[in-house]
CSV table of C-alpha atoms in Angstrom, one decimal:
chain,number,residue,atom,x,y,z
A,1,MET,CA,-9.4,-0.2,26.9
A,2,ALA,CA,-6.2,-1.9,25.9
A,3,ASN,CA,-5.3,-2.5,22.3
A,4,THR,CA,-5.3,-6.2,21.8
A,5,ARG,CA,-4.0,-6.2,18.2
A,6,SER,CA,-0.4,-7.2,17.8
A,7,TYR,CA,1.2,-5.6,14.8
A,8,SER,CA,4.8,-6.3,14.5
A,9,ALA,CA,7.6,-5.1,12.3
A,10,LYS,CA,9.2,-8.6,12.5
A,11,GLY,CA,7.2,-10.0,9.7
A,12,PRO,CA,4.1,-12.2,9.3
A,13,SER,CA,2.9,-14.3,12.2
A,14,GLN,CA,3.0,-18.0,12.3
A,15,ARG,CA,-0.7,-18.1,11.6
A,16,GLN,CA,-0.4,-15.9,8.5
A,17,LEU,CA,2.3,-18.1,7.2
A,18,ARG,CA,0.3,-21.3,7.8
A,19,VAL,CA,-2.9,-19.9,6.2
A,20,GLY,CA,-0.8,-18.6,3.3
A,21,GLU,CA,0.7,-22.0,2.7
A,22,MET,CA,-2.7,-23.7,2.9
A,23,ILE,CA,-4.1,-21.3,0.3
A,24,ARG,CA,-1.1,-21.7,-1.9
A,25,ARG,CA,-1.4,-25.5,-1.9
A,26,THR,CA,-5.2,-25.5,-2.3
A,27,LEU,CA,-5.1,-23.0,-5.2
A,28,SER,CA,-2.3,-24.9,-6.9
A,29,GLU,CA,-4.4,-28.1,-6.7
A,30,ILE,CA,-7.5,-26.3,-8.1
A,31,LEU,CA,-5.5,-24.9,-11.0
A,32,ALA,CA,-3.8,-28.3,-11.7
A,33,ARG,CA,-7.1,-30.2,-11.7
A,34,GLY,CA,-8.7,-27.5,-14.0
A,35,GLU,CA,-11.7,-27.1,-11.7
A,36,VAL,CA,-12.4,-23.6,-13.0
A,37,HIS,CA,-14.1,-23.9,-16.4
A,38,ASP,CA,-12.5,-21.0,-18.3
A,39,PRO,CA,-10.9,-21.8,-21.6
A,40,ALA,CA,-8.2,-19.1,-20.9
A,41,LEU,CA,-7.2,-20.9,-17.7
A,42,GLN,CA,-7.4,-24.3,-19.3
A,43,GLU,CA,-4.8,-23.4,-21.8
A,44,MET,CA,-2.3,-22.1,-19.2
A,45,SER,CA,-0.1,-23.9,-16.8
A,46,ILE,CA,0.3,-21.6,-13.8
A,47,THR,CA,2.6,-22.0,-10.8
A,48,VAL,CA,1.7,-20.4,-7.5
A,49,GLY,CA,4.9,-19.4,-5.9
A,50,GLU,CA,3.8,-17.8,-2.7
A,51,VAL,CA,0.7,-16.5,-0.9
A,52,SER,CA,1.0,-13.5,1.5
A,53,VAL,CA,-1.9,-13.0,3.8
A,54,SER,CA,-2.9,-9.8,5.6
A,55,VAL,CA,-2.9,-9.6,9.4
A,56,ASP,CA,-6.7,-10.0,9.6
A,57,LEU,CA,-6.6,-12.9,7.1
A,58,ARG,CA,-9.1,-11.3,4.8
A,59,VAL,CA,-6.8,-10.5,1.8
A,60,ALA,CA,-4.5,-13.0,0.2
A,61,THR,CA,-1.9,-11.8,-2.3
A,62,VAL,CA,-1.1,-14.7,-4.7
A,63,TYR,CA,2.2,-14.5,-6.5
A,64,ILE,CA,2.0,-16.5,-9.8
A,65,MET,CA,4.1,-17.3,-12.8
A,66,PRO,CA,2.9,-19.0,-16.0
A,67,LEU,CA,5.0,-22.0,-17.1
A,68,MET,CA,6.2,-23.2,-20.5
A,69,GLY,CA,5.7,-19.9,-22.3
A,70,GLY,CA,2.0,-20.6,-22.9
A,71,ALA,CA,1.0,-17.1,-21.8
A,72,SER,CA,2.4,-13.9,-20.5
A,73,VAL,CA,2.2,-12.9,-16.9
A,74,GLU,CA,-0.3,-10.2,-17.7
A,75,GLU,CA,-2.6,-12.7,-19.5
A,76,ALA,CA,-2.4,-15.1,-16.6
A,77,ILE,CA,-3.2,-12.4,-14.0
A,78,ALA,CA,-6.1,-11.2,-16.1
A,79,ALA,CA,-7.5,-14.7,-16.4
A,80,LEU,CA,-7.1,-15.4,-12.7
A,81,ALA,CA,-8.6,-12.0,-11.8
A,82,LYS,CA,-11.6,-12.7,-14.1
A,83,ASN,CA,-12.2,-15.9,-12.2
A,84,ALA,CA,-11.2,-14.7,-8.8
A,85,TRP,CA,-14.7,-15.2,-7.4
A,86,ALA,CA,-14.9,-18.9,-8.5
A,87,LEU,CA,-11.4,-19.5,-7.2
A,88,ARG,CA,-12.2,-17.9,-3.9
A,89,LYS,CA,-15.3,-20.0,-3.6
A,90,ARG,CA,-13.4,-23.2,-4.3
A,91,VAL,CA,-10.6,-22.3,-1.9
A,92,SER,CA,-13.0,-21.5,0.9
A,93,ALA,CA,-14.9,-24.8,0.3
A,94,GLU,CA,-11.7,-26.8,0.9
A,95,MET,CA,-10.4,-24.8,3.9
A,96,THR,CA,-11.9,-24.1,7.3
A,97,LEU,CA,-11.6,-20.4,7.8
A,98,LYS,CA,-14.1,-18.0,9.3
A,99,HIS,CA,-13.8,-15.7,6.3
A,100,SER,CA,-12.9,-16.5,2.8
A,101,PRO,CA,-10.0,-14.2,1.8
A,102,GLU,CA,-10.1,-11.9,-1.2
A,103,LEU,CA,-7.6,-13.2,-3.7
A,104,ARG,CA,-5.3,-10.7,-5.4
A,105,PHE,CA,-2.9,-11.8,-8.1
A,106,ARG,CA,0.6,-10.4,-8.7
A,107,PRO,CA,3.5,-11.6,-10.8
A,108,ASP,CA,6.1,-13.7,-9.0
A,109,ASP,CA,9.5,-12.0,-9.5
A,110,THR,CA,11.5,-14.6,-7.5
A,111,TYR,CA,13.0,-16.1,-10.7
A,112,GLY,CA,14.1,-12.7,-11.9
A,113,ARG,CA,15.8,-12.0,-8.6
A,114,LEU,CA,17.6,-15.4,-8.7
A,115,GLU,CA,18.9,-14.6,-12.2
A,116,GLU,CA,20.1,-11.2,-11.1
A,117,ALA,CA,22.0,-12.8,-8.2
A,118,ARG,CA,23.6,-15.4,-10.5
A,119,ARG,CA,24.7,-12.6,-12.8
A,120,LEU,CA,26.2,-10.7,-9.9
A,121,PHE,CA,28.1,-13.8,-8.7
A,122,ASP,CA,29.5,-14.4,-12.2
A,123,ASP,CA,31.0,-10.9,-12.3
A,124,PRO,CA,34.8,-11.1,-12.3
A,125,LYS,CA,35.2,-8.4,-9.6
A,126,VAL,CA,32.8,-10.3,-7.3
A,127,GLN,CA,34.6,-13.6,-8.0
A,128,ARG,CA,37.9,-11.9,-7.1
A,129,ASP,CA,36.5,-10.7,-3.8
A,130,ILE,CA,35.1,-14.1,-3.0
A,131,ALA,CA,38.4,-15.8,-3.6
A,132,ALA,CA,40.4,-13.3,-1.5
A,133,PRO,CA,41.2,-14.4,2.0
A,134,ASP,CA,39.2,-12.7,4.8
A,135,THR,CA,41.2,-10.1,6.6
A,136,ASP,CA,39.9,-8.3,9.7
A,137,PRO,CA,41.4,-4.8,10.1
A,138,ASP,CA,41.0,-5.0,13.9
A,139,THR,CA,43.3,-8.1,14.4
A,140,PRO,CA,47.1,-7.7,14.1
A,141,ASP,CA,48.9,-9.5,11.4
A,142,THR,CA,50.4,-12.7,12.9
A,143,GLU,CA,52.7,-13.6,10.0
A,144,ALA,CA,55.0,-10.6,10.4
């Protein structure tokens, strides 16, 4: 019997990306409308940066970041994990998937990586290298 599963090292499939974006948008709307009646979640403003979905679409890893310093990332993840069942139920009610994916919450470190990249680009050594003209060692010098 042939193996019909297609696992690829190239990255997520188009379907995984589409389902992840649908979950992200739906979850963002649910949190913005305050549909989950938990005082801890009502006090927080949480942004959903990305949702990564497993190959079988049964597990969705949700990358979140609390906004405006209202809560720490750990508090936000704990509150979301506590209400994961209710969030999962709401997400599945608004989407048409065969299986409702399990929601796992992780901190979104995108902003930290952006700050690190900005810090590196502000380094004087990097600025000097960027300003230097490109020279290819394989091509002869035409100015001589």
